[in-house]
Amino acid sequence: MHFNHPSGLQFVQYEDALAVNIFMQTLARDLKMALRNPSSFLNPLLFFVIAISLFPLAISPEAHTLSNIAPGIIWVTCMLAVLLSLNALFHTDYDNGVLEQMVISHHSLPLLLLAKITAHWLLTGLPIVLLSPLLGAALFLDSESIGVLMLTLLLATPSLSLIGAIGASLIVGIKNSGMLLSLLILPLYTPILIFASSAVSQAQYDLSISAQLYFLASILILSLMGSPFVSALALKTSLE
Amino acid sequence: MSELIVNELNCQRGYSALFSRLSFSITSGEILRISGANGSAKTSLLKILAGLSSPESGSVAYNNHAVGSSEYQEDIFYLGHLPALSPELCCQENLGYLSQLQGDNAGDKVRDALIAIGLKGYEYEYAANLSAGQKRRVVLASLFINKAPIWLLDEPFTALDSDGIAILEEQINKHSRSGGICILTTHQDCNLSNMRTLSL
């Protein structure tokens, strides 16, 4: 019953403060490292922009055609860009041994991984959300659909980082594992792809999109609750 | 008196048993050197003691806390073969984060530790620009900050020059005199007092 004891309560608060502290430290470290080596997070973003801008050249520059296929194009490209960035999520820390120190640390490993996943989203998912209105407009999406596109991206890109982390932690330590990662992760991404792109398509015809948004939100909550723990387990197994 | 107890440990890699029914205990103030030829599972044993890998069977406990428990993990410091440094961060940032992971809020002590290990002037140098020996020193500087009673050092003398070796030996002796436990593997002769050897 140490929760009722004043000193016990202080102890619990101290532990909480430590947990918040190590989370922020890990997040700040990952962001700092990425900003000092910008190609690590700029490459997937460049891929996102370049791949989308190629579609009008290959298919048709006509507004009607492009706006019809825009939700699919943007969402598929977003997924591939995230997939491209996932390889680096744990690889560098694995190669230099920091991951070992994280695993044996007495801090909660899921918490440390959640910090890394948050950094990954801030560097990949968030820029994609911010770039999407520009690319949506380039593909002749109307302003309302662009709003929905941003909303679906905002709801679902964190899930992409979270689910991706499970795959990335399973393949850590395996050389040339890009293809394996796609095989592991893309099937798990498909529900997100289906609901998100259908939400944008439906919005173009002024149909209700609440069902899709609820699905995306529930996937986000599920992956937020499960992914750090599953990734931690997978990492421990991979490191053995 | 605190005691690290290893009981009936079995370790298998593939189809071959690396060691079986390995039992020993080590009390505070002792240094244990694990010796053996290449491939005799020295590193595997240290990894089991660090909680990085699990044995086929057997148990490891310190003060009745089993390996893997938060209390046990808080009590160990492990240094593996890898440098545990990120090339994009400078020495001070690397060491600061490492000691955060190990539960020490180092603050100013980071700078002092780097100076103590002989890296004065390198505080803001990126780890990418350091030599192998200097990288080793940055990680070993953790030993000046760390308060963990059990040190698990895998080949700590590798890549160090004679000065570095002397500093490290002195630090290990100091740790043992203040009641700490140190388990290390090395192929080099080392000048450590109160040392036992375990042959695998």
Coordinates of C-alpha atoms in Angstrom, one line a residue:
Chain A
M1 CA 0.0 0.0 0.0
H2 CA 2.9 2.3 -0.6
F3 CA 0.7 4.5 -2.8
N4 CA -1.0 5.9 0.3
H5 CA 2.3 6.6 2.0
P6 CA 3.6 10.2 1.4
S7 CA 7.1 9.1 0.7
G8 CA 5.9 6.2 -1.5
L9 CA 3.9 8.7 -3.6
Q10 CA 7.0 10.8 -4.0
F11 CA 8.9 7.8 -5.1
V12 CA 6.3 7.0 -7.7
Q13 CA 6.4 10.6 -9.0
Y14 CA 10.2 10.5 -9.1
E15 CA 10.0 7.3 -11.2
D16 CA 7.5 9.0 -13.6
A17 CA 9.8 12.0 -13.9
L18 CA 12.7 9.7 -14.8
A19 CA 10.6 8.0 -17.4
V20 CA 9.6 11.3 -19.0
N21 CA 13.2 12.4 -18.8
I22 CA 14.6 9.4 -20.6
F23 CA 11.8 9.6 -23.2
M24 CA 12.6 13.2 -24.0
Q25 CA 16.4 12.5 -24.0
T26 CA 16.0 9.7 -26.5
L27 CA 13.7 11.8 -28.7
A28 CA 16.0 14.7 -28.6
R29 CA 19.0 12.5 -29.4
D30 CA 17.4 10.9 -32.4
L31 CA 16.2 14.3 -33.8
K32 CA 19.7 15.7 -33.3
M33 CA 21.3 12.8 -35.0
A34 CA 18.9 13.1 -38.0
L35 CA 19.5 16.8 -38.4
R36 CA 23.2 16.3 -38.4
N37 CA 22.8 13.7 -41.1
P38 CA 19.9 15.1 -43.1
S39 CA 20.0 12.7 -46.0
S40 CA 18.7 10.0 -43.6
F41 CA 15.3 11.6 -43.5
L42 CA 15.3 13.8 -46.6
N43 CA 15.7 10.9 -49.1
P44 CA 12.3 9.3 -48.4
L45 CA 10.7 12.8 -48.6
L46 CA 12.3 13.5 -51.9
F47 CA 11.2 10.1 -53.1
F48 CA 7.6 11.0 -52.0
V49 CA 7.7 14.3 -54.0
I50 CA 9.5 13.0 -57.1
A51 CA 7.4 9.8 -57.4
I52 CA 4.1 11.7 -57.2
S53 CA 5.2 14.3 -59.7
L54 CA 6.0 11.6 -62.3
F55 CA 2.4 10.4 -62.5
P56 CA 1.0 13.3 -64.4
L57 CA 3.8 12.8 -67.0
A58 CA 3.1 9.1 -67.4
I59 CA -0.7 9.0 -67.2
S60 CA -2.3 12.2 -68.3
P61 CA -2.0 15.9 -67.3
E62 CA -5.8 16.2 -67.5
A63 CA -7.4 17.5 -64.3
H64 CA -10.3 15.1 -64.1
T65 CA -8.2 11.9 -64.5
L66 CA -5.6 13.1 -62.1
S67 CA -8.0 14.2 -59.4
N68 CA -9.7 10.7 -59.6
I69 CA -6.5 8.8 -59.0
A70 CA -4.8 11.3 -56.7
P71 CA -5.9 9.7 -53.3
G72 CA -4.5 6.4 -54.4
I73 CA -1.3 7.8 -55.8
I74 CA -0.5 10.0 -52.8
W75 CA -1.3 7.2 -50.3
V76 CA 0.6 4.5 -52.1
T77 CA 3.6 6.8 -52.5
C78 CA 3.4 7.8 -48.8
M79 CA 3.5 4.2 -47.7
L80 CA 6.5 3.4 -49.9
A81 CA 8.3 6.5 -48.6
V82 CA 7.7 5.4 -45.0
L83 CA 8.8 1.9 -45.9
L84 CA 12.0 3.3 -47.4
S85 CA 12.8 5.2 -44.2
L86 CA 12.1 2.2 -41.9
N87 CA 15.3 0.4 -42.7
A88 CA 17.4 3.0 -40.8
L89 CA 15.1 3.1 -37.8
F90 CA 17.1 0.6 -35.7
H91 CA 20.0 -0.3 -38.0
T92 CA 22.5 2.4 -37.0
D93 CA 21.9 1.9 -33.3
Y94 CA 22.3 -1.8 -33.8
D95 CA 25.5 -1.5 -35.7
N96 CA 27.2 0.8 -33.1
G97 CA 25.9 -1.1 -30.1
V98 CA 23.7 1.6 -28.6
L99 CA 20.7 -0.7 -29.0
E100 CA 22.4 -3.3 -26.8
Q101 CA 22.7 -0.6 -24.1
M102 CA 19.0 0.2 -24.5
V103 CA 18.0 -3.4 -24.1
I104 CA 20.0 -4.0 -20.9
S105 CA 19.1 -0.6 -19.5
H106 CA 16.7 -0.7 -16.5
H107 CA 14.5 1.8 -18.2
S108 CA 11.5 0.4 -19.9
L109 CA 12.5 -0.7 -23.4
P110 CA 9.0 -0.1 -24.9
L111 CA 9.3 3.5 -23.7
L112 CA 12.7 4.0 -25.3
L113 CA 11.3 2.5 -28.5
L114 CA 8.3 4.8 -28.4
A115 CA 10.6 7.7 -28.2
K116 CA 12.5 6.5 -31.3
I117 CA 9.2 5.8 -33.1
T118 CA 8.0 9.4 -32.3
A119 CA 11.2 10.8 -33.7
H120 CA 10.7 8.7 -36.8
W121 CA 7.2 10.1 -37.2
L122 CA 8.3 13.7 -36.7
L123 CA 11.0 13.3 -39.4
T124 CA 8.9 11.3 -41.9
G125 CA 5.2 11.2 -41.2
L126 CA 4.8 14.9 -40.2
P127 CA 6.7 16.3 -43.2
I128 CA 4.5 14.1 -45.5
V129 CA 1.4 15.6 -43.9
L130 CA 2.7 19.1 -44.4
L131 CA 3.7 18.4 -48.0
S132 CA 0.5 16.8 -48.9
P133 CA -1.6 19.9 -49.6
L134 CA 1.0 21.0 -52.2
L135 CA 1.0 17.7 -53.9
G136 CA -2.8 17.3 -53.6
A137 CA -3.2 20.7 -55.4
A138 CA -0.8 19.6 -58.0
L139 CA -3.0 16.6 -58.7
F140 CA -6.1 18.9 -58.9
L141 CA -7.7 17.7 -55.6
D142 CA -10.3 20.2 -54.5
S143 CA -9.7 22.1 -51.2
E144 CA -12.2 20.0 -49.2
S145 CA -10.6 16.7 -50.3
I146 CA -7.1 18.1 -49.5
G147 CA -8.4 18.7 -46.0
V148 CA -9.6 15.1 -45.7
L149 CA -6.3 13.9 -47.2
M150 CA -4.3 15.8 -44.6
L151 CA -6.6 14.4 -41.9
T152 CA -6.2 10.8 -43.0
L153 CA -2.4 11.3 -43.2
L154 CA -2.4 12.8 -39.8
L155 CA -4.4 10.0 -38.3
A156 CA -2.6 7.2 -40.2
T157 CA 1.1 8.1 -40.6
P158 CA 1.7 7.5 -36.9
S159 CA 0.3 4.0 -37.3
L160 CA 2.7 3.5 -40.3
S161 CA 5.7 4.4 -38.0
L162 CA 4.4 2.2 -35.2
I163 CA 3.6 -0.9 -37.2
G164 CA 6.7 -0.4 -39.2
A165 CA 8.8 -0.4 -36.0
I166 CA 7.6 -4.0 -35.4
G167 CA 9.0 -5.1 -38.8
A168 CA 12.2 -3.0 -38.4
S169 CA 12.9 -4.7 -35.0
L170 CA 12.3 -8.1 -36.5
I171 CA 14.9 -7.6 -39.3
V172 CA 17.5 -5.8 -37.2
G173 CA 20.8 -7.6 -37.7
I174 CA 19.8 -9.2 -41.0
K175 CA 21.9 -7.9 -43.9
N176 CA 20.1 -6.6 -47.1
S177 CA 16.7 -7.1 -45.5
G178 CA 14.8 -4.4 -47.5
M179 CA 12.7 -6.9 -49.4
L180 CA 11.9 -8.9 -46.2
L181 CA 10.8 -5.7 -44.5
S182 CA 8.3 -5.0 -47.4
L183 CA 7.0 -8.5 -47.2
L184 CA 6.5 -8.3 -43.4
I185 CA 5.0 -4.8 -43.3
L186 CA 3.0 -4.1 -46.5
P187 CA 0.2 -6.7 -45.7
L188 CA -0.2 -4.9 -42.3
Y189 CA -0.4 -1.6 -44.1
T190 CA -3.1 -2.5 -46.5
P191 CA -6.1 -1.9 -44.2
I192 CA -4.7 1.7 -43.7
L193 CA -4.3 2.1 -47.4
I194 CA -7.8 1.0 -48.2
F195 CA -9.6 3.1 -45.5
A196 CA -7.5 6.2 -46.0
S197 CA -7.6 6.4 -49.8
S198 CA -11.3 5.5 -49.8
A199 CA -12.0 8.4 -47.3
V200 CA -10.4 10.9 -49.7
S201 CA -12.2 9.4 -52.7
Q202 CA -15.5 9.5 -50.9
A203 CA -14.9 13.1 -49.9
Q204 CA -14.5 14.1 -53.5
Y205 CA -18.1 12.9 -54.0
D206 CA -19.4 14.6 -50.8
L207 CA -20.1 11.2 -49.2
S208 CA -19.7 10.5 -45.5
I209 CA -16.2 9.5 -44.4
S210 CA -16.8 9.0 -40.7
A211 CA -16.6 5.2 -40.9
Q212 CA -13.1 5.3 -42.5
L213 CA -11.9 7.9 -40.0
Y214 CA -13.1 5.8 -37.1
F215 CA -11.3 2.8 -38.5
L216 CA -8.1 4.8 -39.0
A217 CA -8.3 6.1 -35.4
S218 CA -8.9 2.6 -34.0
I219 CA -5.9 1.3 -35.9
L220 CA -3.8 4.1 -34.4
I221 CA -4.9 3.4 -30.9
L222 CA -4.4 -0.3 -31.3
S223 CA -0.9 0.1 -32.8
L224 CA 0.0 2.8 -30.2
M225 CA -0.9 0.3 -27.4
G226 CA 0.7 -2.8 -28.9
S227 CA 3.6 -1.8 -31.1
P228 CA 6.1 -0.6 -28.5
F229 CA 5.7 -3.8 -26.6
V230 CA 5.8 -6.1 -29.6
S231 CA 8.8 -4.2 -31.0
A232 CA 10.6 -4.5 -27.7
L233 CA 10.0 -8.3 -27.6
A234 CA 11.1 -8.6 -31.2
L235 CA 14.3 -6.6 -30.6
K236 CA 15.3 -8.7 -27.6
T237 CA 14.8 -11.8 -29.7
S238 CA 16.8 -10.4 -32.6
L239 CA 19.7 -9.4 -30.4
E240 CA 20.1 -12.8 -28.8
Chain B
M1 CA 27.6 -8.8 1.8
S2 CA 26.3 -8.7 -1.8
E3 CA 26.8 -11.7 -3.9
L4 CA 26.3 -12.5 -7.6
I5 CA 25.3 -16.1 -7.9
V6 CA 25.4 -18.1 -11.1
N7 CA 23.8 -21.5 -10.8
E8 CA 23.9 -24.5 -13.2
L9 CA 24.1 -22.4 -16.3
N10 CA 23.8 -24.1 -19.7
C11 CA 24.5 -22.4 -22.9
Q12 CA 24.0 -23.8 -26.4
R13 CA 24.8 -22.4 -29.8
G14 CA 23.4 -24.4 -32.7
Y15 CA 23.9 -28.0 -31.9
S16 CA 27.0 -27.6 -29.7
A17 CA 26.9 -27.0 -26.0
L18 CA 29.2 -24.0 -25.2
F19 CA 29.3 -24.7 -21.5
S20 CA 27.1 -26.8 -19.2
R21 CA 26.3 -26.8 -15.5
L22 CA 28.4 -23.7 -14.9
S23 CA 28.1 -22.5 -11.3
F24 CA 30.1 -19.9 -9.5
S25 CA 29.5 -17.0 -7.1
I26 CA 31.3 -13.7 -6.7
T27 CA 31.1 -11.4 -3.7
S28 CA 31.6 -7.7 -3.4
G29 CA 35.2 -6.5 -3.8
E30 CA 36.2 -9.4 -6.1
I31 CA 37.4 -9.3 -9.6
L32 CA 36.7 -12.3 -11.8
R33 CA 38.7 -12.8 -15.0
I34 CA 37.1 -15.2 -17.5
S35 CA 39.8 -16.9 -19.5
G36 CA 39.6 -19.3 -22.4
A37 CA 40.6 -19.8 -26.0
N38 CA 38.8 -18.0 -28.8
G39 CA 35.3 -19.4 -29.2
S40 CA 35.1 -20.7 -25.6
A41 CA 31.9 -18.6 -25.0
K42 CA 33.4 -15.9 -22.9
T43 CA 31.3 -13.2 -24.6
S44 CA 28.2 -15.5 -24.5
L45 CA 28.6 -15.8 -20.7
L46 CA 29.0 -12.1 -20.3
K47 CA 25.9 -11.5 -22.5
I48 CA 23.9 -13.9 -20.3
L49 CA 25.1 -12.1 -17.2
A50 CA 24.2 -8.7 -18.7
G51 CA 20.7 -10.0 -19.6
L52 CA 21.2 -9.7 -23.3
S53 CA 20.7 -13.3 -24.1
S54 CA 19.1 -16.1 -22.1
P55 CA 20.7 -19.4 -21.2
E56 CA 19.2 -22.8 -22.0
S57 CA 18.7 -23.3 -18.3
G58 CA 20.1 -22.1 -15.0
S59 CA 19.8 -18.9 -13.1
V60 CA 21.7 -15.7 -12.4
A61 CA 20.9 -13.5 -9.5
Y62 CA 22.3 -10.6 -7.5
N63 CA 20.9 -10.0 -4.0
N64 CA 18.0 -12.3 -4.9
H65 CA 17.1 -10.2 -7.9
A66 CA 17.1 -12.4 -11.1
V67 CA 18.8 -11.3 -14.3
G68 CA 16.3 -9.3 -16.4
S69 CA 14.5 -7.7 -13.4
S70 CA 14.7 -3.9 -13.3
E71 CA 16.6 -4.0 -10.0
Y72 CA 19.2 -6.4 -11.4
Q73 CA 19.6 -4.3 -14.6
E74 CA 20.0 -1.2 -12.6
D75 CA 23.0 -2.8 -10.8
I76 CA 25.0 -3.7 -13.9
F77 CA 27.2 -1.9 -16.3
Y78 CA 28.0 -3.8 -19.5
L79 CA 30.6 -3.0 -22.1
G80 CA 30.5 -5.2 -25.2
H81 CA 32.7 -5.4 -28.3
L82 CA 30.8 -2.5 -30.0
P83 CA 31.7 1.1 -29.1
A84 CA 28.1 2.1 -28.2
L85 CA 28.7 5.5 -29.7
S86 CA 26.8 7.3 -32.4
P87 CA 29.0 8.9 -35.0
E88 CA 26.7 12.0 -35.4
L89 CA 27.1 12.9 -31.7
C90 CA 30.1 14.4 -30.0
C91 CA 31.9 12.7 -27.1
Q92 CA 30.1 14.7 -24.4
E93 CA 26.6 14.0 -25.9
N94 CA 27.4 10.3 -26.4
L95 CA 28.6 9.8 -22.9
G96 CA 25.8 11.9 -21.5
Y97 CA 23.2 9.7 -23.2
L98 CA 24.9 6.5 -22.2
S99 CA 24.9 7.5 -18.6
Q100 CA 21.3 8.5 -18.8
L101 CA 20.5 5.0 -20.2
Q102 CA 22.4 3.6 -17.2
G103 CA 20.4 5.7 -14.9
D104 CA 22.9 8.3 -13.8
N105 CA 22.0 11.9 -14.3
A106 CA 25.6 12.8 -15.0
G107 CA 25.5 16.5 -15.7
D108 CA 28.9 18.1 -15.1
K109 CA 30.5 14.7 -14.3
V110 CA 30.5 13.9 -18.1
R111 CA 33.2 16.5 -18.7
D112 CA 35.3 15.4 -15.7
A113 CA 35.0 11.7 -16.8
L114 CA 36.3 12.6 -20.3
I115 CA 39.2 14.5 -18.8
A116 CA 40.0 11.6 -16.3
I117 CA 40.2 9.1 -19.1
G118 CA 42.6 11.3 -21.0
L119 CA 40.3 12.9 -23.6
K120 CA 40.7 16.6 -22.6
G121 CA 40.0 18.7 -25.6
Y122 CA 37.9 16.1 -27.4
E123 CA 34.6 16.9 -25.6
Y124 CA 33.0 18.4 -28.7
E125 CA 34.6 16.1 -31.3
Y126 CA 32.2 13.9 -33.2
A127 CA 32.6 10.2 -32.5
A128 CA 33.0 9.7 -36.3
N129 CA 36.4 11.5 -36.1
L130 CA 37.8 9.4 -33.3
S131 CA 40.3 6.5 -33.5
A132 CA 39.3 3.0 -32.2
G133 CA 41.2 3.6 -29.0
Q134 CA 39.7 7.0 -28.4
K135 CA 36.2 5.5 -29.0
R136 CA 37.0 2.9 -26.4
R137 CA 38.1 5.5 -24.0
V138 CA 34.8 7.5 -24.4
V139 CA 32.8 4.4 -23.4
L140 CA 35.2 3.5 -20.6
A141 CA 34.7 7.1 -19.2
S142 CA 31.3 5.8 -18.1
L143 CA 33.2 3.9 -15.4
F144 CA 34.0 7.2 -13.8
I145 CA 30.3 8.2 -13.7
N146 CA 28.6 4.8 -13.2
K147 CA 27.4 3.8 -9.7
A148 CA 26.5 0.2 -10.7
P149 CA 28.1 -2.4 -8.4
I150 CA 28.6 -5.0 -11.1
W151 CA 30.9 -4.2 -14.1
L152 CA 30.8 -6.7 -17.0
L153 CA 33.6 -5.8 -19.3
D154 CA 34.2 -7.7 -22.5
E155 CA 37.8 -7.2 -23.7
P156 CA 38.1 -3.7 -22.1
F157 CA 41.8 -3.4 -22.9
T158 CA 41.5 -3.8 -26.6
A159 CA 42.7 -0.9 -28.7
L160 CA 43.9 1.0 -25.6
D161 CA 47.5 2.3 -25.3
S162 CA 49.6 1.6 -22.2
D163 CA 48.4 4.9 -20.5
G164 CA 44.8 3.9 -21.1
I165 CA 45.4 0.4 -19.8
A166 CA 46.9 1.9 -16.6
I167 CA 44.0 4.3 -16.1
L168 CA 41.5 1.5 -16.6
E169 CA 43.3 -0.9 -14.2
E170 CA 43.5 1.8 -11.6
Q171 CA 39.7 2.4 -12.0
I172 CA 38.9 -1.3 -11.8
N173 CA 41.0 -1.7 -8.6
K174 CA 39.3 1.4 -7.1
H175 CA 35.9 -0.1 -7.9
S176 CA 36.9 -3.4 -6.2
R177 CA 38.3 -1.7 -3.2
S178 CA 35.0 0.2 -2.7
G179 CA 33.1 -3.1 -2.7
G180 CA 32.2 -3.4 -6.4
I181 CA 32.3 -6.6 -8.5
C182 CA 34.1 -6.7 -11.8
I183 CA 33.9 -9.6 -14.3
L184 CA 36.1 -9.2 -17.3
T185 CA 37.5 -11.1 -20.3
T186 CA 40.9 -10.3 -21.6
H187 CA 43.8 -12.0 -23.4
Q188 CA 46.3 -9.5 -22.0
D189 CA 48.1 -9.8 -18.7
C190 CA 46.6 -7.3 -16.3
N191 CA 47.7 -5.8 -13.1
L192 CA 44.6 -6.2 -10.9
S193 CA 44.5 -7.1 -7.3
N194 CA 42.0 -9.5 -5.7
M195 CA 41.5 -11.2 -9.0
R196 CA 40.3 -14.8 -9.5
T197 CA 40.3 -16.6 -12.8
L198 CA 37.6 -18.8 -14.2
S199 CA 38.6 -21.0 -17.2
L200 CA 36.0 -21.9 -19.7

